[in-house]
mmCIF file of C-alpha atoms and ligand atoms in Angstrom:
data_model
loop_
_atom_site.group_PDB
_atom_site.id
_atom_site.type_symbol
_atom_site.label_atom_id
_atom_site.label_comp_id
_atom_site.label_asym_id
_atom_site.label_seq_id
_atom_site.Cartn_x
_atom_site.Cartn_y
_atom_site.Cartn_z
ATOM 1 C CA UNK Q 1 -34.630 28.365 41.813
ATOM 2 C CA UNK Q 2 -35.678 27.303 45.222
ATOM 3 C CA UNK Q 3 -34.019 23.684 46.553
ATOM 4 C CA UNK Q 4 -36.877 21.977 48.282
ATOM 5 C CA UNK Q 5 -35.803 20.169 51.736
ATOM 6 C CA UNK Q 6 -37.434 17.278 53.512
ATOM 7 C CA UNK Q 7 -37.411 17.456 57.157
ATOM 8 C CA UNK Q 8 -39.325 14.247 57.518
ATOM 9 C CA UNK Q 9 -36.795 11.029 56.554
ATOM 10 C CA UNK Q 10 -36.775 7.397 57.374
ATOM 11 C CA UNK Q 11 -33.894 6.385 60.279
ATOM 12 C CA UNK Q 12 -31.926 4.450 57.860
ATOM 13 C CA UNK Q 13 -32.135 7.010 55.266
ATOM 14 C CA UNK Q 14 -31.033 9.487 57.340
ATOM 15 C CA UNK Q 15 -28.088 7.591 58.355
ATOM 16 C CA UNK Q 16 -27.078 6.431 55.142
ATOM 17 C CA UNK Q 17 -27.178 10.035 53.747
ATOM 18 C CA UNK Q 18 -25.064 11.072 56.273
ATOM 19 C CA UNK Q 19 -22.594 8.861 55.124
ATOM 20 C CA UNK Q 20 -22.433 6.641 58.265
ATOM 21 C CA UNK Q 21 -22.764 3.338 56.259
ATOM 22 C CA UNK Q 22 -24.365 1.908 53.366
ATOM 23 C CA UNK Q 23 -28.289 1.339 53.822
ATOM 24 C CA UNK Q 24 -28.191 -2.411 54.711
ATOM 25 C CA UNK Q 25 -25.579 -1.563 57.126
ATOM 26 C CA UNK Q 26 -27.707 1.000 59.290
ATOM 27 C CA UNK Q 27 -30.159 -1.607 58.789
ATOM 28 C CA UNK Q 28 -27.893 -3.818 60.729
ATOM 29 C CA UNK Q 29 -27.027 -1.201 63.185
ATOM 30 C CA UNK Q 30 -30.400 0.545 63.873
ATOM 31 C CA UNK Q 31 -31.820 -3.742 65.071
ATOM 32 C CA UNK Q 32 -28.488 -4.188 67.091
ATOM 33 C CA UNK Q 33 -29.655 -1.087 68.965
ATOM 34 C CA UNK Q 34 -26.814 1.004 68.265
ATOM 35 C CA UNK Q 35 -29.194 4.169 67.526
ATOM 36 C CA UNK Q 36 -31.177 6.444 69.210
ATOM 37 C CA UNK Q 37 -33.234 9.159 68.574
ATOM 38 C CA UNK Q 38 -33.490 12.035 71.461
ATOM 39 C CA UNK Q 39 -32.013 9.290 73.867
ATOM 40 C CA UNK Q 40 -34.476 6.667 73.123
ATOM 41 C CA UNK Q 41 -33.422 3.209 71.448
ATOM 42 C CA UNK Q 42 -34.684 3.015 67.872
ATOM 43 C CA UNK Q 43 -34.772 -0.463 66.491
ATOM 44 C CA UNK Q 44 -37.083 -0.122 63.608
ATOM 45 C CA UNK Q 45 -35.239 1.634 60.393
ATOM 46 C CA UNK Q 46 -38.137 2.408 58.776
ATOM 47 C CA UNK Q 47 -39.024 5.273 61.955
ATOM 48 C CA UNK Q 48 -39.371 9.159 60.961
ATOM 49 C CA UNK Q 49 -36.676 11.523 62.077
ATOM 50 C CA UNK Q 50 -37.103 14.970 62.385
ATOM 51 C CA UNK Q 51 -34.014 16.155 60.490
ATOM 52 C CA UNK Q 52 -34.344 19.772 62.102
ATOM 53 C CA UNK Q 53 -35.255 18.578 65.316
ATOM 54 C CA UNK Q 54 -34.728 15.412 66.320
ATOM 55 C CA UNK Q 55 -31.018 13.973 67.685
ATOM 56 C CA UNK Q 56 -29.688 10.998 66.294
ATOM 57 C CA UNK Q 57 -26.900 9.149 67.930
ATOM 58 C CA UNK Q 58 -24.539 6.155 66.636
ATOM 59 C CA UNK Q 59 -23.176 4.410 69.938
ATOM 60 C CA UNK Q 60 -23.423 7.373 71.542
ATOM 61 C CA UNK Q 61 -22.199 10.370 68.537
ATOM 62 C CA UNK Q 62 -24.560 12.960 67.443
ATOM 63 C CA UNK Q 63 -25.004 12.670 63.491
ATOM 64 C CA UNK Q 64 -26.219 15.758 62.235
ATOM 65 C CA UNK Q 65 -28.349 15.786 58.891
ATOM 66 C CA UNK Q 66 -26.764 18.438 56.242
ATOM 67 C CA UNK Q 67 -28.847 18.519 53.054
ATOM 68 C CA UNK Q 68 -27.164 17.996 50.095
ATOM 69 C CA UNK Q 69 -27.421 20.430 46.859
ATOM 70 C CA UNK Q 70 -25.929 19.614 43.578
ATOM 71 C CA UNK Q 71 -25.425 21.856 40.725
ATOM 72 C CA UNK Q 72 -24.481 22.099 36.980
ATOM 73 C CA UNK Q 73 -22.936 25.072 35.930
ATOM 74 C CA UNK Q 74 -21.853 25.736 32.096
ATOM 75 C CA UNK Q 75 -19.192 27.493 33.359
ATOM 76 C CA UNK Q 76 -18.342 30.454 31.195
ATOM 77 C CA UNK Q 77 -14.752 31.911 30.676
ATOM 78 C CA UNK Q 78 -13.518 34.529 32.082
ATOM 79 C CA UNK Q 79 -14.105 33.542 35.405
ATOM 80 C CA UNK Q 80 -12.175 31.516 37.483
ATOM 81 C CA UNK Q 81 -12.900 28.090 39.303
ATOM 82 C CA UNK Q 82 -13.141 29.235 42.984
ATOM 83 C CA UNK Q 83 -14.944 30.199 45.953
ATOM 84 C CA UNK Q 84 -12.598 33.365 47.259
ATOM 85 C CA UNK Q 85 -13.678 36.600 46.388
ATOM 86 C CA UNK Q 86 -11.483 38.608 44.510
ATOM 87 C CA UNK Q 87 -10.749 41.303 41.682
ATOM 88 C CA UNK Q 88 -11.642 38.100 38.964
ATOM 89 C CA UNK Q 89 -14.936 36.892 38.840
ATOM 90 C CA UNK Q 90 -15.728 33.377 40.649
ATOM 91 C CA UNK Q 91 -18.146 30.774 39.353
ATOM 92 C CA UNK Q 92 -20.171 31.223 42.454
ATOM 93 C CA UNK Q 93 -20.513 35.273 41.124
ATOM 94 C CA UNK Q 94 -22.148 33.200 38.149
ATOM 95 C CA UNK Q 95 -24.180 30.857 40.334
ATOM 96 C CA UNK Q 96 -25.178 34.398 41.883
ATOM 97 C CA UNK Q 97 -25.905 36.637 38.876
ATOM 98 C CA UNK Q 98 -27.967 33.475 37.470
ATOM 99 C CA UNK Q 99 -30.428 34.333 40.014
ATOM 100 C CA UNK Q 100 -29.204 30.506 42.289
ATOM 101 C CA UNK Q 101 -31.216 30.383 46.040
ATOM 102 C CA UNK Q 102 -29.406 27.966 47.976
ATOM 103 C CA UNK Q 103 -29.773 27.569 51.702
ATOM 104 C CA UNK Q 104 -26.331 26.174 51.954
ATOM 105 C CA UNK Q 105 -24.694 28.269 49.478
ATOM 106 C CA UNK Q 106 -21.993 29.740 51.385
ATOM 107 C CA UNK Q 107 -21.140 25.834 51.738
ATOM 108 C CA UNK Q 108 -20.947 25.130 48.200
ATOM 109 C CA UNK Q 109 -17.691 24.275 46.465
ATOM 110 C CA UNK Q 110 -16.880 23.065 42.883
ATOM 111 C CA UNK Q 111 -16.046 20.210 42.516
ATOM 112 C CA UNK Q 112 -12.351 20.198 40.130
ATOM 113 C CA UNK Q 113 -11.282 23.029 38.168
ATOM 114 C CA UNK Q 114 -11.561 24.558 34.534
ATOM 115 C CA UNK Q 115 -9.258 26.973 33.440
ATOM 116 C CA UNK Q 116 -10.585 30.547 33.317
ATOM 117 C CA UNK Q 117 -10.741 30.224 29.707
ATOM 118 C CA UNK Q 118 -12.582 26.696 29.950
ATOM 119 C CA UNK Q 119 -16.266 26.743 29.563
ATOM 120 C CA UNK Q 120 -18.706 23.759 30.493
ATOM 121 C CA UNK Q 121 -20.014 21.318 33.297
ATOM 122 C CA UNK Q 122 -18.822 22.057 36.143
ATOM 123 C CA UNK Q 123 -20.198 20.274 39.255
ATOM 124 C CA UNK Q 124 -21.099 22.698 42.354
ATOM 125 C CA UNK Q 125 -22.300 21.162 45.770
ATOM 126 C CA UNK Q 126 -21.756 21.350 49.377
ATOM 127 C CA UNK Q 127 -21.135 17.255 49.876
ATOM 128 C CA UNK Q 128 -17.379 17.187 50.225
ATOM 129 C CA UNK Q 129 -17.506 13.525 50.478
ATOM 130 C CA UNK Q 130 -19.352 13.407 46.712
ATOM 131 C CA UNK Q 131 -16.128 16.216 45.808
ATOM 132 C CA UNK Q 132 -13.322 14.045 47.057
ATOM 133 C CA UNK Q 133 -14.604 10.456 45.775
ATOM 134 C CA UNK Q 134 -15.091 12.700 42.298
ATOM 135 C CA UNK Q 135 -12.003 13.988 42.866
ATOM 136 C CA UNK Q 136 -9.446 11.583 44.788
ATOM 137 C CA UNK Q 137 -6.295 9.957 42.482
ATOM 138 C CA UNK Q 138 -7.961 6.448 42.842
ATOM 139 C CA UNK Q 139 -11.154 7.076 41.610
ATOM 140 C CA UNK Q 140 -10.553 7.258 37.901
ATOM 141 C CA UNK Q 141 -13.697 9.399 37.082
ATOM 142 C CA UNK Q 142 -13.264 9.668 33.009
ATOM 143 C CA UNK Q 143 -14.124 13.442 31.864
ATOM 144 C CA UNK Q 144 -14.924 14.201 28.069
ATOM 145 C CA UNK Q 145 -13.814 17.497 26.452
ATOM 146 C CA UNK Q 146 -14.232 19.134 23.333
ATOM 147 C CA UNK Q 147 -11.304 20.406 22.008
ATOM 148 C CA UNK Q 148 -10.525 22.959 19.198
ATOM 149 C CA UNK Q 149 -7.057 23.124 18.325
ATOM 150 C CA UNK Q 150 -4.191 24.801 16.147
ATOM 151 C CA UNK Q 151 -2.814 22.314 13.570
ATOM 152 C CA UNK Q 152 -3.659 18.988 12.116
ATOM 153 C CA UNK Q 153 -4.019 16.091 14.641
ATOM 154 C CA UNK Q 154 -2.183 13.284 13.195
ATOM 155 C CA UNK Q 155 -1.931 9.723 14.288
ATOM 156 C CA UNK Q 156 0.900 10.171 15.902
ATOM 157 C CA UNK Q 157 -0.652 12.239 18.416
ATOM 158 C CA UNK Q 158 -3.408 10.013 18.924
ATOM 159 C CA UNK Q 159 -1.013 7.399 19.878
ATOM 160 C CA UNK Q 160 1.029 9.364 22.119
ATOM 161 C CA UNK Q 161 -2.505 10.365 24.053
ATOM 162 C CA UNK Q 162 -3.165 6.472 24.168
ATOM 163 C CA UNK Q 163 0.571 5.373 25.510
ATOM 164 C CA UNK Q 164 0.277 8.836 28.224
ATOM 165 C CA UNK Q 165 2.919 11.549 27.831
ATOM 166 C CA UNK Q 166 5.318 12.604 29.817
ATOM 167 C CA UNK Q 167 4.762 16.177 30.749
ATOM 168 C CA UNK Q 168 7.625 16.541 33.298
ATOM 169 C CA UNK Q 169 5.803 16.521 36.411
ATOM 170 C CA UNK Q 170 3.815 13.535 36.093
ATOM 171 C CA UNK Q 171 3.115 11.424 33.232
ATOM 172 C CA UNK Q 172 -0.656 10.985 32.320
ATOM 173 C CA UNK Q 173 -2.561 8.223 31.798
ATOM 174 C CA UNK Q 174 -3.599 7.253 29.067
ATOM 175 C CA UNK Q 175 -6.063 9.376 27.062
ATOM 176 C CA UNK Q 176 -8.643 8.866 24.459
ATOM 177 C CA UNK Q 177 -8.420 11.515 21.430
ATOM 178 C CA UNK Q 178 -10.536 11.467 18.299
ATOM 179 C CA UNK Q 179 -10.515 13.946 15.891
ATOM 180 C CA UNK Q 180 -14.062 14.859 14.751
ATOM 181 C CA UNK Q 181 -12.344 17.803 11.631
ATOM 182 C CA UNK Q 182 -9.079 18.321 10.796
ATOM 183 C CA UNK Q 183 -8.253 20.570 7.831
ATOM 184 C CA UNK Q 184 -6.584 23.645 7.102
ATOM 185 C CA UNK Q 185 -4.244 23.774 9.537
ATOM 186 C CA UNK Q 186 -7.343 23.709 12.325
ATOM 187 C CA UNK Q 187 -9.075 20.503 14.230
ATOM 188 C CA UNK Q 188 -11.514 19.887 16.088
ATOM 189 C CA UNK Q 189 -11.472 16.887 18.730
ATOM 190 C CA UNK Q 190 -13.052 14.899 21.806
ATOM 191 C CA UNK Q 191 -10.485 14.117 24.377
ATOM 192 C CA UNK Q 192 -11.198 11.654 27.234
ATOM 193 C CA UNK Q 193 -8.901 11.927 30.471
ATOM 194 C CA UNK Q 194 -9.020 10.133 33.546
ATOM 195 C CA UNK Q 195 -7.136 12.767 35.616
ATOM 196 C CA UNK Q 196 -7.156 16.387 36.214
ATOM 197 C CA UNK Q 197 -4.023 17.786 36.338
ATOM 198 C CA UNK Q 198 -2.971 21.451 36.058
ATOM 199 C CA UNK Q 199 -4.039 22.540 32.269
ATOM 200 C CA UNK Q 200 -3.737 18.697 31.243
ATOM 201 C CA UNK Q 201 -5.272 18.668 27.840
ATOM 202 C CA UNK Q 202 -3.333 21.696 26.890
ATOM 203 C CA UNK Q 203 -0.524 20.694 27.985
ATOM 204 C CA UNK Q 204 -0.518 17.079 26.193
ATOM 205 C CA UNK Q 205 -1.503 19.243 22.770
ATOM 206 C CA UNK Q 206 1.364 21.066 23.300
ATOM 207 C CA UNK Q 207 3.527 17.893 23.883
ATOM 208 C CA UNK Q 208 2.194 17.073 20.043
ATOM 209 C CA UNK Q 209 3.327 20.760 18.977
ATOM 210 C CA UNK Q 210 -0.643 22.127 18.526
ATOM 211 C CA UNK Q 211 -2.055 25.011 21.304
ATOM 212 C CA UNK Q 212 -5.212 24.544 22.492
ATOM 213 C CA UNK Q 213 -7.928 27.595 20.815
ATOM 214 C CA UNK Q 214 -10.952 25.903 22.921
ATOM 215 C CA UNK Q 215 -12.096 24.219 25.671
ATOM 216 C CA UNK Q 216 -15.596 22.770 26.776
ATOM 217 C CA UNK Q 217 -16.138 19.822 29.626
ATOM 218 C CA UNK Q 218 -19.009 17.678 28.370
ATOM 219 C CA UNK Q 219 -19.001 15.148 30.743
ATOM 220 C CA UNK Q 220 -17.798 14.223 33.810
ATOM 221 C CA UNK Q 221 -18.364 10.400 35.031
ATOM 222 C CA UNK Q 222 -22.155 9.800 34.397
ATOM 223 C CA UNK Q 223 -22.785 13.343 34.203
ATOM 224 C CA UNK Q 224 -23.111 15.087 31.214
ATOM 225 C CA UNK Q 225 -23.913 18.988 30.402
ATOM 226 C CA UNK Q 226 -26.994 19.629 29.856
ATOM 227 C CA UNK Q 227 -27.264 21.044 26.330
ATOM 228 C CA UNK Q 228 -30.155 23.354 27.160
ATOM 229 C CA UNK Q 229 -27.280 25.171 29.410
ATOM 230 C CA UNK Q 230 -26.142 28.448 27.893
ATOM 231 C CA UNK Q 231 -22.642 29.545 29.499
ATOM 232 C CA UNK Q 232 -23.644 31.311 32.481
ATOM 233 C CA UNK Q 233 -26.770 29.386 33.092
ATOM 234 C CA UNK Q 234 -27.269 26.297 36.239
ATOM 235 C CA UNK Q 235 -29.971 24.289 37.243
ATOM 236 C CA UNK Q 236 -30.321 21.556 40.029
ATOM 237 C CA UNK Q 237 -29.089 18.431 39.463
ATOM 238 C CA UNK Q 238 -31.925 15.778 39.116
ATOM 239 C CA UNK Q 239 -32.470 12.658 41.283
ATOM 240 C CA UNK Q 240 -31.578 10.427 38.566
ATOM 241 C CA UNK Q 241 -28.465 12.099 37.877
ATOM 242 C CA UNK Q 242 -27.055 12.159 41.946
ATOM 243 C CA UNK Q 243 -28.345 8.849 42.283
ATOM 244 C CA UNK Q 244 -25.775 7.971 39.302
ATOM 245 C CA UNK Q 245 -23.189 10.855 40.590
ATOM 246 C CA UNK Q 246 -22.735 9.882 44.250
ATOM 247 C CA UNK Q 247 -22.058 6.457 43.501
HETATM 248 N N1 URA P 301 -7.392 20.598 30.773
HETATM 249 C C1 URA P 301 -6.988 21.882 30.597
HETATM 250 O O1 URA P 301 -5.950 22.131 29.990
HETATM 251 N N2 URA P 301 -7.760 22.867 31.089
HETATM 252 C C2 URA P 301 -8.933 22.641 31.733
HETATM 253 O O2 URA P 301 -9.611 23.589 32.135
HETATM 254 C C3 URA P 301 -9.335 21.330 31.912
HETATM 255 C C4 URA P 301 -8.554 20.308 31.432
#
């Protein structure tokens, strides 16, 4: 799947992209005469910038235009959530197997983690800023699971998700659980967390005396797996859905 790049961007665009200020901002910027373009003043936002060529400079510092790619993955277990090569299989050996072509891809990084045994959406790009906004304590990005676990969920444990458990190293927020089956010893449930700690969801299951049998991310923010996704399989992101990701 090739990732097609524009070379050819508006001044303010550019700018904004990078991450130098919100569009009306440059705006502001670019008239006050704060930007040039290969050393000449640029006071119209609306100008064409070469991002392969041309040199842009706030008040004087270079900006330098990355391109951005963005990724879902239905992450597959059995491999884990990383970019180091090693005896275990990464999800960028996935990314690579699946056939991905990515200019940048030796710059891509997931964004969180899944277990090894977790399967589902997992975000892949190389805009750190997009990965620590997802990803910082403050942000309070919700992420949906479906969860498949060993005994019946009672209403007692979907209270103790809603007050937040204590789970010795940190106590979570609360969490939304609703059970979708429950019989025969065997349920199957959406949980919704607004963290990401270490093996969170089984860990609060475990809190109620139930072990976790599977694991799937559905969603994550606005962004939801694409159903069409096999485990194993990607595609691109679409405009809509950054647009709605980056914030
Ligand atoms: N909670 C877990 O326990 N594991 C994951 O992979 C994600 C959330």
């Amino acid at each position: 799947m090739a990732s097609k790049e524009k070379t050819e961007l508006r001044l303010d665009k550019y700018l904004a992209d990078m991450g130098v200020e919100t569009r009306s901002k440059v705006g502001k910027l670019i008239r006050k005469g704060a930007v040039t373009v290969n050393g000449e003043m640029v006071r119209n936002a609306a100008a064409k910038v070469n991002t392969k060529t041309d040199v842009v400079k706030v008040a004087g510092q270079t900006v330098t235009h990355t391109t951005y790619f963005y990724y879902m993955l239905n992450k597959p277990q059995g491999v884990i959530t990383s970019t180091e090569k090693g005896p275990t299989p990464t999800v960028m050996d996935v990314l690579v197997e699946a056939g991905i072509d990515c200019p940048a891809f030796a710059e891509l990084a997931p964004v969180g983690r899944l277990d090894k045994d977790t399967e589902g959406l997992l975000l892949i790009t190389n805009d750190g800023g997009l990965n620590h906004r997802l990803l910082s304590p403050n942000s309070h990005v919700d992420k949906l699971y479906y969860a498949e676990v060993d005994g019946e969920v009672t209403e007692g444990d979907i209270k103790a998700f809603e007050k937040g458990m204590n789970l010795g190293d940190f106590t979570s927020k609360p969490a939304k659980l609703v059970v979708k089956e429950s019989a025969l010893g065997r349920a199957k449930t959406l949980v919704t967390i607004s963290e990401g700690k270490f093996h969170q969801i089984k860990r609060m299951f475990e809190k109620c005396g139930k072990e976790v049998t599977f694991l799937k991310r559905l969603k994550m923010g606005t962004l939801e797996l694409d159903p069409t996704l096999e485990p194993g399989e990607f595609r691109e992101l679409t405009k809509e859905e950054i647009e709605n990701v980056v914030l």
